[in-house]
Coordinates of C-alpha atoms (C1' of nucleotides) in Angstrom, one line a residue:
Chain A
M1 CA 36.9 30.3 177.2
P2 CA 40.4 29.3 176.5
E3 CA 42.0 29.7 173.4
L4 CA 45.9 29.4 173.0
P5 CA 46.6 32.7 174.8
E6 CA 44.1 31.9 177.5
V7 CA 45.9 28.5 178.4
E8 CA 49.2 30.3 177.8
T9 CA 48.2 32.7 180.3
I10 CA 47.4 30.1 182.5
K11 CA 50.7 28.2 181.6
R12 CA 52.8 30.8 182.5
Q13 CA 51.1 31.5 186.1
L14 CA 51.4 28.2 186.9
S15 CA 55.0 28.0 186.0
D16 CA 56.0 30.3 188.6
K17 CA 53.7 29.0 191.2
L18 CA 54.1 25.4 190.9
V19 CA 57.7 24.2 189.7
G20 CA 59.5 22.5 192.1
M21 CA 56.4 21.5 194.3
K22 CA 55.3 17.9 195.1
I23 CA 51.9 16.5 194.9
L24 CA 50.4 14.7 198.0
S25 CA 47.4 13.5 196.6
I26 CA 44.6 14.0 193.8
E27 CA 40.5 14.2 194.5
L28 CA 38.4 13.7 191.3
S29 CA 34.3 15.1 191.5
D30 CA 31.9 11.9 190.5
K31 CA 31.3 13.8 187.1
N32 CA 32.6 12.5 183.9
M33 CA 33.9 15.5 181.7
R34 CA 34.8 15.0 178.0
F35 CA 37.7 13.2 178.6
N36 CA 38.7 11.4 182.0
P37 CA 41.7 9.9 183.6
D38 CA 42.4 6.3 183.8
K39 CA 41.6 5.8 187.5
T40 CA 44.0 3.2 188.1
K41 CA 46.6 5.7 187.7
L42 CA 45.6 7.9 190.4
K43 CA 47.6 6.7 192.9
L44 CA 50.7 7.4 190.8
L45 CA 50.2 11.2 191.5
S46 CA 51.8 10.8 195.2
Q47 CA 55.0 12.3 195.8
E48 CA 55.3 13.3 192.0
K49 CA 57.4 16.6 191.8
I50 CA 56.4 19.2 189.2
T51 CA 59.0 19.7 186.8
D52 CA 57.8 22.2 184.1
L53 CA 54.7 23.1 182.2
H54 CA 53.7 23.0 179.0
R55 CA 50.8 23.7 176.4
R56 CA 49.8 22.2 173.1
N57 CA 46.8 23.4 171.2
K58 CA 44.5 24.6 174.1
Y59 CA 45.7 21.7 176.0
L60 CA 47.8 22.7 179.5
I61 CA 50.4 20.1 180.4
V62 CA 51.6 19.4 184.0
E63 CA 54.9 17.2 183.7
T64 CA 55.9 15.6 186.6
T65 CA 59.0 13.5 187.0
N66 CA 57.7 10.6 186.0
L67 CA 53.7 11.8 184.3
W68 CA 52.2 14.1 182.1
L69 CA 48.9 15.6 183.6
V70 CA 47.2 17.1 180.8
F71 CA 44.4 19.7 181.1
H72 CA 41.7 21.0 178.8
L73 CA 39.5 23.9 179.9
G74 CA 36.5 23.2 177.1
M75 CA 34.0 26.3 177.0
S76 CA 33.9 27.2 180.6
G77 CA 37.1 26.0 182.4
Q78 CA 39.0 27.4 185.4
V79 CA 42.3 26.3 186.4
I80 CA 43.2 27.8 189.6
V81 CA 45.3 27.6 192.8
R82 CA 43.8 28.2 196.0
G83 CA 44.7 27.6 199.8
C84 CA 43.7 23.9 200.5
K85 CA 41.6 24.7 203.8
E86 CA 39.1 27.1 201.6
D87 CA 36.0 24.9 200.4
K88 CA 35.7 23.4 197.1
Q89 CA 34.4 25.7 194.3
K90 CA 30.7 24.8 192.8
H91 CA 31.6 22.3 189.5
E92 CA 35.4 21.5 190.9
H93 CA 36.3 18.3 189.2
V94 CA 40.0 17.7 189.9
T95 CA 41.9 18.8 192.8
I96 CA 45.3 18.1 193.4
T97 CA 46.9 18.9 196.9
L98 CA 50.6 20.2 197.0
G99 CA 51.0 21.0 200.8
K100 CA 49.0 24.2 201.8
I101 CA 48.0 24.9 198.4
C102 CA 45.6 23.3 195.7
L103 CA 45.4 23.3 192.0
S104 CA 41.7 23.0 190.8
L105 CA 40.1 22.7 187.6
V106 CA 36.6 24.1 187.7
D107 CA 34.5 23.4 184.5
P108 CA 30.7 24.1 185.0
R109 CA 29.9 23.0 181.5
R110 CA 32.3 19.9 181.6
F111 CA 33.6 20.4 178.3
G112 CA 36.8 20.1 179.4
G113 CA 38.9 17.2 180.7
F114 CA 41.8 15.5 182.5
A115 CA 44.3 12.7 181.8
I116 CA 46.8 11.2 183.2
Y117 CA 49.9 9.6 180.8
E118 CA 52.9 7.9 182.2
K119 CA 56.4 8.8 180.6
K120 CA 57.1 5.3 180.4
D121 CA 54.7 4.9 178.1
T122 CA 54.8 8.4 176.2
A123 CA 58.5 9.5 176.2
T124 CA 57.8 13.0 174.5
Y125 CA 54.3 15.0 175.3
E126 CA 54.1 15.5 171.6
K127 CA 53.3 12.0 171.3
I128 CA 50.1 11.7 173.5
E129 CA 47.4 10.0 171.8
L130 CA 45.1 13.0 172.7
F131 CA 47.1 15.1 170.5
K132 CA 47.6 13.1 167.6
N133 CA 45.6 15.1 164.7
L134 CA 47.0 18.3 165.9
G135 CA 48.6 20.7 163.2
I136 CA 51.1 23.4 163.5
E137 CA 52.0 25.4 166.7
P138 CA 51.9 29.4 165.6
F139 CA 54.6 30.2 167.8
S140 CA 56.9 27.0 166.7
D141 CA 59.7 26.9 164.2
E142 CA 57.5 24.8 162.2
Y143 CA 55.0 27.8 161.4
T144 CA 56.7 29.4 158.1
L145 CA 55.5 31.3 155.5
Q146 CA 55.5 28.2 153.0
A147 CA 53.7 25.9 155.5
L148 CA 50.8 28.2 155.8
K149 CA 50.4 28.5 151.8
E150 CA 50.4 24.6 151.2
L151 CA 47.8 24.1 153.9
L152 CA 45.6 26.8 152.3
K153 CA 45.8 25.1 148.8
K154 CA 45.5 21.7 150.3
R155 CA 42.4 22.5 152.0
K156 CA 39.4 23.9 150.2
Q157 CA 37.7 25.1 153.6
N158 CA 36.4 28.5 153.8
I159 CA 39.0 30.8 155.7
K160 CA 37.0 30.9 159.2
Q161 CA 36.7 26.9 159.1
F162 CA 40.3 26.7 158.2
L163 CA 41.4 28.8 161.1
L164 CA 39.3 26.9 163.3
D165 CA 40.4 23.7 162.0
S166 CA 43.3 22.9 164.8
S167 CA 44.6 20.0 162.6
N168 CA 45.4 23.1 160.3
I169 CA 47.0 25.8 162.6
C170 CA 46.8 25.1 166.3
G171 CA 45.3 27.0 169.1
I172 CA 42.7 29.4 167.0
G173 CA 39.2 29.5 168.4
N174 CA 35.9 31.1 167.4
I175 CA 37.3 34.9 169.0
Y176 CA 40.5 35.2 167.5
A177 CA 39.3 33.6 163.9
S178 CA 37.4 37.0 164.0
E179 CA 40.0 39.1 165.1
I180 CA 42.3 37.6 163.0
M181 CA 40.2 37.8 159.5
F182 CA 39.5 41.5 160.5
L183 CA 42.6 42.6 160.5
T184 CA 43.6 40.9 157.6
K185 CA 40.3 42.2 155.7
L186 CA 39.3 38.5 154.7
S187 CA 35.5 37.5 154.1
P188 CA 35.1 34.6 156.7
F189 CA 33.3 32.9 153.7
K190 CA 36.4 33.4 151.2
S191 CA 37.7 29.8 150.4
S192 CA 41.1 29.1 151.8
E193 CA 42.7 28.3 148.4
K194 CA 41.6 31.5 146.7
L195 CA 43.9 34.0 149.0
K196 CA 46.4 36.3 147.0
P197 CA 50.3 36.3 148.0
A198 CA 50.0 39.6 149.5
Q199 CA 46.8 38.4 151.5
I200 CA 48.6 34.8 152.6
N201 CA 51.7 37.1 153.9
L202 CA 49.1 39.5 155.8
L203 CA 47.6 36.3 157.2
Y204 CA 50.5 34.7 158.3
K205 CA 51.7 37.7 160.3
N206 CA 48.6 38.8 161.6
I207 CA 47.5 35.1 163.2
T208 CA 51.1 35.7 165.5
K209 CA 50.1 39.3 166.3
V210 CA 46.7 39.0 167.5
L211 CA 47.5 35.7 169.8
A212 CA 50.6 37.3 171.0
L213 CA 48.5 40.5 171.8
A214 CA 45.9 38.2 173.5
I215 CA 48.6 36.8 175.8
E216 CA 50.6 40.1 176.4
Q217 CA 46.9 41.3 177.3
G218 CA 46.4 37.9 179.8
G219 CA 43.5 36.8 177.6
S220 CA 39.9 37.4 177.4
S221 CA 37.6 37.2 180.4
I222 CA 33.7 37.2 179.0
S223 CA 32.0 34.8 181.3
D224 CA 34.1 32.1 182.8
F225 CA 38.1 32.6 182.2
V226 CA 40.0 34.1 185.1
H227 CA 43.6 33.8 185.8
V228 CA 45.3 31.5 188.2
N229 CA 44.8 34.2 191.0
G230 CA 40.9 34.8 189.9
Q231 CA 42.1 38.1 188.2
S232 CA 40.5 38.7 184.9
G233 CA 42.4 39.5 181.1
K234 CA 42.0 42.3 179.1
M235 CA 41.6 41.4 175.8
Q236 CA 37.9 41.8 175.8
D237 CA 38.5 45.4 175.6
L238 CA 40.3 45.1 172.6
Y239 CA 38.0 43.5 170.4
K240 CA 37.7 44.9 166.9
V241 CA 34.7 43.0 165.9
Y242 CA 33.8 39.6 168.3
S243 CA 30.3 40.5 170.0
R244 CA 30.4 44.1 168.4
T245 CA 26.9 43.0 166.3
G246 CA 25.3 46.5 165.2
Q247 CA 28.2 48.6 166.7
P248 CA 30.4 50.7 163.8
C249 CA 33.7 49.4 162.4
L250 CA 36.5 50.9 164.3
V251 CA 38.3 51.6 160.7
C252 CA 35.0 52.6 158.5
N253 CA 32.3 53.0 160.6
S254 CA 30.1 50.2 158.5
I255 CA 27.9 48.2 161.1
I256 CA 29.7 44.9 162.1
K257 CA 27.6 42.2 161.2
K258 CA 27.1 38.5 163.0
E259 CA 26.3 35.4 161.0
T260 CA 26.4 31.9 161.8
Q261 CA 29.0 29.6 160.2
A262 CA 29.4 25.8 160.8
G263 CA 27.3 26.6 163.8
R264 CA 29.3 29.3 165.4
S265 CA 28.8 33.2 165.2
T266 CA 31.1 34.9 163.1
F267 CA 31.9 38.5 163.1
F268 CA 32.9 41.0 160.5
C269 CA 32.7 43.9 158.9
P270 CA 30.7 43.4 155.6
S271 CA 32.8 46.4 154.0
C272 CA 36.6 46.0 155.2
Q273 CA 36.5 42.4 154.7
K274 CA 36.1 41.0 151.2
Chain B
dG1 C1' 11.1 29.7 178.0
dA2 C1' 14.4 30.3 174.2
dC3 C1' 18.1 31.1 172.9
dA4 C1' 23.2 31.5 172.7
dA5 C1' 28.0 31.2 175.1
dT6 C1' 35.9 30.8 174.6
dG7 C1' 35.3 23.5 172.2
dT8 C1' 35.4 19.2 170.2
dT9 C1' 33.7 15.6 167.7
dA10 C1' 30.3 12.3 165.3
dC11 C1' 27.5 11.6 161.6
dA12 C1' 24.4 12.3 157.5
dG13 C1' 24.3 14.4 153.2
dT14 C1' 26.5 16.5 148.8
Chain C
dC1 C1' 38.0 11.0 150.6
dA2 C1' 37.0 15.9 151.6
dC3 C1' 33.9 19.6 152.7
dT4 C1' 29.5 21.3 154.7
dG5 C1' 25.9 21.6 158.2
dT6 C1' 23.9 19.8 162.4
dA7 C1' 23.8 18.0 166.8
dA8 C1' 25.3 16.4 170.9
dC9 C1' 27.6 17.0 175.4
dA10 C1' 25.9 20.6 180.3
dT11 C1' 25.4 24.8 182.8
dT12 C1' 24.7 29.5 183.3
dG13 C1' 23.0 34.0 182.2
dT14 C1' 20.2 37.0 179.3

DNA sequence: GACAATGTTACAGT
DNA sequence: CACTGTAACATTGT
């Protein structure tokens, strides 16, 4: 479930708990996920100290003295910290033991993944092979009005697909794309090159506004996503259009519509969004 | 049983 | 090359 705000929430919670801890061992389930670690690297984890946590797009990165441990939660993933004496959860595919607590990746649908990279091969995490096609991080200095303007002009996608395409701006998924377009009063079917300067300006602000609010709310817990300690996020209570098909628009009372676009549901107010 | 679900990628067609 | 739509991956819940 995780879009940028969910992964960012997990990252912040893990930073408080894990930095300074030492890894003792790692166990994998016998099922493969979308991407998987080179098994010969598993033994490198023993005695590694966790020094920092990072996020790139929807990937969570645990930095240790010599390694980058990369997690992706797919659609149904959870990264949780639990007592090692507790039983493994159903669909737990990665278990990293850190003394009395364990860091686990649980993912029923297995659209997520886990990988291990050595710093001696990849000096900065930005250079990790998995990240080579990623665009601009919305909370980085690279995210400027000018940069957005150029991307919108260069690409001729409709605006919904533009927002979902992580080679443009990173971290936006199906939920927050709908919310951003509603706030900007943009039809999801509008071509990215046809936006007026005022609309681009508003879109620029609303991308970070929606993502920042979602982070503040601890992300969205719709079906699977939970915090590191198992608690729920609160952003789902603030949706203006996502999953509100048939309900009245909170601005104009028109009925919210759902249509399929590029194989995904898009939610919008046909009267507010032009 | 059918259908849809927070993600990503590959492929066919235009 | 660039864009669009479709399917595929696997599981659960309605």
